Amino acid sequence: MAEPAMKQSDETGEIFDKGIDKGLARLTPEKIEQVINKVLSAETGARLKTYVNTCVHCGLCSEACHYYLSHDNDPKFSPAGKVKQTIWEILKKKGKVDHKFLKKAAEIAYTECNLCRRCAMYCPFGIDIAYLISVMRRICHMLGVTPLYMQDTAHSHSATLNQMWVKEDEWIDSLFWQEEEAQDEMPDLRIPIEKEGAEIFYSVIAPEPKFRAQLIYQAAVIFNVAGVDFTMPATPGWDNSDQCMFSGDYEMMGRLKKAHFETAMRLKVKRIVMGECGHAFRSVYDVGNRWLAWKMPPIPVTHAVEFYYELLKQGKIKITKKYDKPVTLQDPCNISRGRGLHEKARYVVNALCEEFIDMQPNREHNYCCCAGGGVINTGPPYKMKRIDGNRVKAEQLFAAKARGAKVVIAPCHNCHGGIEDINHHYGLDMELHFLGDIIYKIMEKPA
Amino acid sequence: MHDVYNFVSGPLVWVSFIIFFGGCLYRLISMAVLAKKKDVFVYEYMSFKYGLRSIFHWIIPFGTVKWRKNPILTIVTFTFHICLILVPIFLCAHVILWKESWDIGWWYFSDTTADILTGIVIACCVFFLIRRIVLPEVKYLTSVSDYVILAMVAAPFITGFWTYHQWPGCKITGIVHIIAGEIMLAAIPFTRLIHMVYFPFTRGYMGSEFGAVRNAKDW
Amino acid sequence: MGKRTLIIYVVITLFVCIFAVMSGYSQEDVTTVEDSAFEEKMRPTVQFLHDEHNEAAGLEECDVCHHVYKDGEKIEDESSEETECSECHTLNKGDNPLSLVKVYHLQCKGCHQKEKAGPIMCSECHPR
């Protein structure tokens, strides 16, 4: 994918991104100042002010950040260090910042922070640094300074209500196609489309129909075997993913979540069950609903990990023989720190696998995969930055491998993408699976 | 000297206490009002139970992963903050002044204990200073104001220590001690020392979000 | 060297003797503020040269300091030189010696503050 957008200056190491660079070229100093102050005055308030006033510059958040750890404790990559280079400076200069500053700030906000919220557990004051970085992203979005690849997904969201430019007929066709495929294995299998009053609306992210269609196949098999009353919509609103939440396009985020919730309402389902994706869960369960003024989602939202837990616990799916390769588990930020599903994930893993070797640190304290928060969606220009920025994940995985783990289970699409790249780059040579992959493989299926 | 003493130990004390309490109250109320106006959902998510749960863990030495990972810092920072608050309140000389002015009194440290605790506060300040200068991740975040704040906190203790031991110039340091204490008190609402007042709210809010919404621990 | 050291010792001893004798004489005057109620002293006893103080302060009446109160009112022309302050001023049994310290401080420091003369800071009366 050697495209012009990937150009990188050899001398300075400066990365050229068409979205950021061209966006900046359009801006005058007056415009910059005006937009920044508009965002600050209209959209920020007590939280921003209190957080900035409370931070005593102690640096204790540093060791929370995988970027900081991966860059040999370079203070520029510490959480507060990144806030210093973005929000502090903007507040100090009252929005009178130049292009050079903004380029750096955009890079920091979009490609050097995954909004993983680990630092909130290391700051004694519980300062929400991810929020502060989000404010920077919001400013960048309002200035039109967003990474090209990420903006492309945001455009897709606004044009199609899904992340991957999947057209309506392509979506329906993908479901039919996977249904047919799966019927070879299980002749009476159905992927019920538009079934009003079904128990569950199964929602996925657009990359599943786009290039991981087998995940839909596997989910269909699992649901059919377990006798789950589910449906998938034929209309836009099926996609639960949300890059607009990460680019700073909150208006669009609101539209996406509205479409998603309304689809669930239209189908009169009792709840939404989501595939193995972390950021989508964050958007549907935690962030998007707030933009729509729902304190909690208007309809219960269950992540796949929790759903598998229910199925196993209730004996709706049975295991023929436990998975025999030793596994380790990547706790995705958005469902561990974001939903506390780590214990349920362990229950599922232990129910499925013979040998489970935990990573260190784990659960809420696990390191981010460095792909989430939209960082992987900034695409090829920043790929190496992302991989270099998570050496510590490679070390963590090597340690798990040294203790016997051969397989990494990552119940999140972003974690998958991130760890896949880390796996190749650092030569980890570990297998990578979703929980669904393993359940599908070892579950009892009707002969 | 009498005029100066009467002034700094009379009207200035009033001024500093009024600024301290009034300022803290103002900062709290303005935060609450602004939150109501701009971040109204904070009120929705703030949870008494989960907020306190998080605060509780963070105010216990070694009660969080972070505290356990940095044992020396944890010991220093807890000792520092505890002494910082206890010494001025339970110092015999201060208690006597309260007794003289308001006829109220309470238990106080023996002079030796207070002397040791004051020394500890000063030592902790030195530790923080060295930390700021030596550790790259702290140095990177440090601006002049951080040194000023540190000096502002250390000054009453250093001058108090000096005065108590009646080292040369102790009459002057006595006056300086009173003024330094007043400056620190008055500065709390208007500098990052406000973290003293905001801590329960920032920590409590994060604890609420983690606990009530995300079903997770934040320590 | 031995001879020289001896001379120095003799001179010092002499000085000490003279000082001791002189202070023995002046012992008849009041030189400290003492009160038997202070069992344990946190600070050294306050040095107080009674006559010199009164001369400097222009005090002629004893009852300015050695006052007598009855039912909250000061009784004129009566004084209490022979009584210790603590005999009357042990009011709040609970928080002694604070209450007693308070009356001493207000008596001395309070007057000094008002008159803008005399010691007011801790070290001035309680030197180490």
Short mmCIF file of N, CA, C and O in Angstrom, two decimals, chain A residues 4-5 7 15-28 99 103 143-148 382:
data_model
loop_
_atom_site.label_atom_id
_atom_site.label_comp_id
_atom_site.label_asym_id
_atom_site.label_seq_id
_atom_site.Cartn_x
_atom_site.Cartn_y
_atom_site.Cartn_z
N PRO A 4 1.00 7.88 -1.59
CA PRO A 4 1.66 9.15 -1.25
C PRO A 4 1.45 9.54 0.22
O PRO A 4 2.31 10.15 0.83
N ALA A 5 0.33 9.13 0.75
CA ALA A 5 0.03 9.52 2.13
C ALA A 5 1.04 8.95 3.11
O ALA A 5 1.10 9.37 4.26
N LYS A 7 4.29 9.01 2.77
CA LYS A 7 5.61 9.61 2.66
C LYS A 7 6.15 10.01 4.03
O LYS A 7 5.45 10.50 4.88
N ILE A 15 6.34 12.64 9.68
CA ILE A 15 5.41 11.84 8.90
C ILE A 15 4.44 12.77 8.20
O ILE A 15 3.91 13.71 8.79
N PHE A 16 4.25 12.53 6.89
CA PHE A 16 3.30 13.34 6.14
C PHE A 16 1.98 12.62 6.04
O PHE A 16 1.92 11.47 5.60
N ASP A 17 0.96 13.29 6.47
CA ASP A 17 -0.37 12.72 6.37
C ASP A 17 -1.24 13.74 5.64
O ASP A 17 -1.36 14.88 6.07
N LYS A 18 -1.82 13.29 4.53
CA LYS A 18 -2.57 14.23 3.70
C LYS A 18 -3.70 14.90 4.47
O LYS A 18 -3.99 16.07 4.24
N GLY A 19 -4.32 14.15 5.33
CA GLY A 19 -5.44 14.73 6.08
C GLY A 19 -4.98 15.85 6.98
O GLY A 19 -5.54 16.95 6.98
N ILE A 20 -3.92 15.57 7.72
CA ILE A 20 -3.43 16.57 8.67
C ILE A 20 -2.76 17.74 7.94
O ILE A 20 -3.07 18.91 8.19
N ASP A 21 -1.88 17.43 7.00
CA ASP A 21 -1.11 18.49 6.34
C ASP A 21 -1.99 19.39 5.50
O ASP A 21 -1.86 20.62 5.53
N LYS A 22 -2.88 18.78 4.71
CA LYS A 22 -3.74 19.62 3.87
C LYS A 22 -4.74 20.40 4.73
O LYS A 22 -5.11 21.52 4.40
N GLY A 23 -5.18 19.76 5.78
CA GLY A 23 -6.10 20.45 6.68
C GLY A 23 -5.44 21.69 7.26
O GLY A 23 -6.04 22.77 7.34
N LEU A 24 -4.19 21.52 7.65
CA LEU A 24 -3.45 22.65 8.25
C LEU A 24 -3.25 23.77 7.25
O LEU A 24 -3.35 24.95 7.59
N ALA A 25 -2.97 23.38 5.99
CA ALA A 25 -2.67 24.39 4.96
C ALA A 25 -3.86 25.33 4.74
O ALA A 25 -3.68 26.47 4.30
N ARG A 26 -5.03 24.86 5.06
CA ARG A 26 -6.22 25.70 4.86
C ARG A 26 -6.42 26.72 5.97
O ARG A 26 -7.27 27.59 5.88
N LEU A 27 -5.67 26.60 7.05
CA LEU A 27 -5.98 27.40 8.25
C LEU A 27 -5.18 28.69 8.35
O LEU A 27 -3.99 28.71 8.06
N THR A 28 -5.84 29.76 8.75
CA THR A 28 -5.15 31.01 9.06
C THR A 28 -5.05 31.10 10.59
O THR A 28 -5.83 30.46 11.30
N HIS A 99 0.86 26.51 13.17
CA HIS A 99 0.66 25.26 12.43
C HIS A 99 1.54 24.14 12.93
O HIS A 99 1.13 22.99 13.00
N LYS A 103 0.23 20.56 14.23
CA LYS A 103 0.58 19.28 13.60
C LYS A 103 1.02 18.29 14.68
O LYS A 103 0.58 17.14 14.73
N LEU A 143 -11.17 21.89 13.44
CA LEU A 143 -10.24 22.63 12.57
C LEU A 143 -10.09 21.93 11.22
O LEU A 143 -9.47 22.47 10.30
N GLY A 144 -10.60 20.73 11.11
CA GLY A 144 -10.42 19.97 9.87
C GLY A 144 -9.03 19.41 9.75
O GLY A 144 -8.49 19.25 8.64
N VAL A 145 -8.41 19.10 10.88
CA VAL A 145 -7.06 18.55 10.86
C VAL A 145 -7.11 17.13 11.43
O VAL A 145 -6.84 16.89 12.60
N THR A 146 -7.54 16.20 10.58
CA THR A 146 -7.68 14.82 11.05
C THR A 146 -6.88 13.90 10.14
O THR A 146 -6.76 14.17 8.95
N PRO A 147 -6.35 12.80 10.67
CA PRO A 147 -5.59 11.88 9.83
C PRO A 147 -6.46 11.35 8.68
O PRO A 147 -7.64 11.05 8.87
N LEU A 148 -5.85 11.27 7.52
CA LEU A 148 -6.59 10.91 6.30
C LEU A 148 -7.38 9.62 6.43
O LEU A 148 -8.57 9.57 6.12
N TYR A 382 1.03 5.89 10.03
CA TYR A 382 1.40 5.84 11.44
C TYR A 382 1.54 4.41 11.96
O TYR A 382 1.59 4.18 13.15
#
